[in-house]
XYZ file of C-alpha atoms in Angstrom:
202
model
C 10.323 3.056 -14.193
C 9.953 3.130 -18.466
C 10.322 7.872 -18.015
C 13.718 7.081 -16.184
C 16.758 8.082 -18.451
C 19.208 4.718 -19.621
C 21.830 5.984 -16.960
C 19.385 5.749 -14.351
C 18.500 2.129 -15.054
C 21.406 0.525 -15.959
C 22.434 1.923 -12.472
C 19.747 0.651 -10.787
C 20.537 -2.493 -12.020
C 23.870 -2.215 -10.673
C 23.129 -1.387 -7.008
C 19.479 -2.813 -6.934
C 18.782 -6.606 -5.779
C 15.397 -8.144 -6.713
C 13.452 -9.907 -4.516
C 10.400 -12.400 -5.552
C 8.512 -12.104 -3.018
C 4.955 -14.216 -1.634
C 1.826 -12.898 -0.533
C 1.866 -11.997 3.192
C 5.674 -11.672 2.870
C 6.431 -8.453 5.199
C 8.890 -5.871 2.814
C 9.031 -3.384 5.589
C 8.501 -3.367 9.709
C 7.737 -0.768 11.316
C 10.165 1.119 13.487
C 12.540 -0.070 11.832
C 15.995 1.952 10.306
C 15.849 2.154 6.128
C 18.696 0.601 4.657
C 16.684 0.671 1.350
C 13.659 2.006 -0.170
C 11.846 -0.524 -2.745
C 10.436 -0.475 -6.422
C 7.411 -2.528 -6.923
C 7.850 -4.136 -10.144
C 5.230 -6.759 -10.094
C 2.330 -7.749 -8.228
C 1.049 -5.296 -5.319
C 1.872 -4.331 -1.721
C -0.541 -2.846 1.035
C 0.912 -0.177 3.282
C -0.478 -0.285 6.587
C 0.040 1.955 10.389
C -0.214 0.476 14.027
C -1.657 2.670 16.486
C -0.815 2.387 20.104
C -3.666 -0.212 21.043
C -2.526 -2.842 18.105
C -4.971 -2.314 15.627
C -4.252 -1.503 12.512
C -5.525 0.522 9.638
C -5.122 0.835 5.554
C -2.971 3.546 4.333
C -2.460 2.988 0.695
C -1.561 0.173 -1.603
C 1.148 0.262 -4.028
C 1.129 -0.485 -8.132
C 3.671 -1.410 -10.220
C 6.503 1.132 -10.551
C 5.373 2.927 -7.037
C 7.664 3.285 -4.107
C 6.556 3.755 -0.544
C 7.253 7.859 0.113
C 7.007 7.567 4.072
C 9.707 4.983 3.772
C 12.053 7.217 1.287
C 11.503 10.257 4.131
C 12.275 8.422 6.918
C 16.066 6.623 4.824
C 16.759 10.249 3.702
C 16.555 11.674 7.462
C 18.241 8.836 8.877
C 14.704 8.250 10.917
C 12.889 4.647 11.912
C 9.744 3.601 9.747
C 6.408 4.797 10.603
C 4.714 2.320 8.306
C 4.037 -1.567 7.639
C 4.776 -3.159 3.859
C 3.243 -6.381 3.398
C 3.218 -7.555 -0.352
C -0.866 -8.292 -1.280
C 0.097 -10.296 -4.459
C 2.535 -12.080 -5.110
C 5.751 -9.322 -6.111
C 8.776 -8.592 -7.688
C 10.386 -6.287 -5.701
C 13.708 -4.273 -6.358
C 15.562 -2.322 -3.363
C 17.766 0.655 -3.843
C 20.790 1.078 -1.023
C 19.112 4.529 0.651
C 22.408 6.705 -0.135
C 22.214 5.825 -3.667
C 18.369 7.017 -3.247
C 20.045 10.197 -2.014
C 22.363 10.664 -4.813
C 20.135 10.857 -7.323
C 18.150 13.290 -6.627
C 20.266 15.443 -6.872
C 22.459 13.851 -10.106
C 18.913 12.810 -11.679
C 16.500 15.049 -12.481
C 13.997 12.497 -13.948
C 14.497 10.446 -9.900
C 13.566 13.820 -8.140
C 10.495 13.481 -10.236
C 9.412 10.266 -9.324
C 9.864 11.136 -5.495
C 8.141 14.451 -5.701
C 4.951 13.075 -7.939
C 5.305 9.886 -5.078
C 4.948 12.268 -2.656
C 2.095 14.337 -4.182
C -0.377 11.089 -4.594
C 0.091 10.008 -0.994
C -0.455 12.913 0.691
C -3.896 12.934 -1.485
C -4.629 9.334 -0.832
C -4.123 9.986 3.284
C -6.211 12.798 2.968
C -8.801 11.004 1.739
C -8.294 7.942 4.318
C -8.504 10.910 7.351
C -11.858 12.298 5.462
C -13.290 8.670 5.641
C -12.217 8.089 9.120
C -13.689 11.561 9.994
C -17.066 11.804 8.304
C -17.701 8.166 6.253
C -20.388 5.429 7.478
C -18.334 2.047 8.227
C -20.134 0.528 5.349
C -19.035 3.155 2.674
C -15.554 2.365 4.166
C -15.737 -1.309 3.460
C -16.950 -0.791 0.121
C -14.566 1.864 -0.756
C -12.299 -1.224 0.537
C -13.355 -3.756 -1.443
C -13.360 -1.956 -4.629
C -9.582 -0.529 -4.211
C -9.131 -4.958 -4.064
C -11.268 -5.045 -7.001
C -8.600 -2.676 -8.268
C -5.546 -4.720 -7.309
C -6.925 -7.895 -8.468
C -8.489 -6.518 -11.414
C -11.527 -8.571 -10.356
C -15.138 -8.568 -8.710
C -14.458 -12.126 -7.661
C -11.613 -12.117 -4.857
C -10.050 -14.377 -1.657
C -10.317 -11.715 1.888
C -11.223 -12.776 4.938
C -14.126 -10.232 7.663
C -10.739 -10.780 9.560
C -8.008 -8.995 7.061
C -11.120 -6.488 6.072
C -11.463 -5.532 9.881
C -7.827 -5.060 10.300
C -7.024 -2.741 7.533
C -9.548 -0.819 8.312
C -9.438 -0.487 11.983
C -11.972 -2.214 13.562
C -13.549 -5.478 14.833
C -14.262 -8.686 12.847
C -17.719 -8.694 14.626
C -18.747 -5.333 13.429
C -17.145 -6.434 9.973
C -19.529 -9.735 9.374
C -22.277 -7.946 10.526
C -21.755 -5.529 7.464
C -20.784 -7.727 4.939
C -24.399 -9.052 5.696
C -26.203 -5.685 5.491
C -24.522 -5.270 2.001
C -25.209 -8.729 1.154
C -29.147 -8.462 1.731
C -28.722 -4.683 0.092
C -27.068 -6.575 -3.406
C -24.074 -4.911 -3.178
C -22.001 -8.349 -3.021
C -21.816 -11.396 -2.732
C -20.539 -13.453 0.302
C -18.455 -16.875 0.328
C -16.345 -18.781 2.425
C -12.923 -16.190 2.322
C -14.673 -14.609 -0.568
C -16.630 -11.668 -1.657
C -17.940 -11.246 -4.571
C -18.754 -7.511 -5.993
C -22.013 -7.480 -8.182
C -22.223 -3.924 -8.775
C -25.191 -2.661 -7.382
C -25.898 0.987 -6.394
């Protein structure tokens, strides 16, 4: 948000609502109408999609200074949101009324650039997700997810359950547990109770 003009930053503080949310809190529900968009100030948020059978899959993570372009587009077109946003790490979030977010597109060029840049980033990330589902082995997808977690937590050692990995990759806990043990035998990770350590082994 440092790239925004003083005028836009002032207006964001005037109309926005800041909230502190703990890990596991739901920021955005699927199939809900968008009353406000959110910008992540601190922490991290994961964006998920639920398929008809109830299985979930991770789409992407939000970092500080980013927003969920999917929810913004839903709000722009007065449609229901197609994703779910959940706090990964304790977060500070700025909520902006959707009518203001629309107004700023024409009022502030830097806001329009911000939105288009988010769209570009998320489109590329979604292509990566599609490519992974279509062409990559599940153990490679597990390692890719764990490396994303490493970036989020800025540590090789973090807390995560087998069930959570299964939910984020759209598969079962049993399959994940088996593959994690194989990855541990290959020296890529170390497993603890609800804990994974990336060893850096190739």
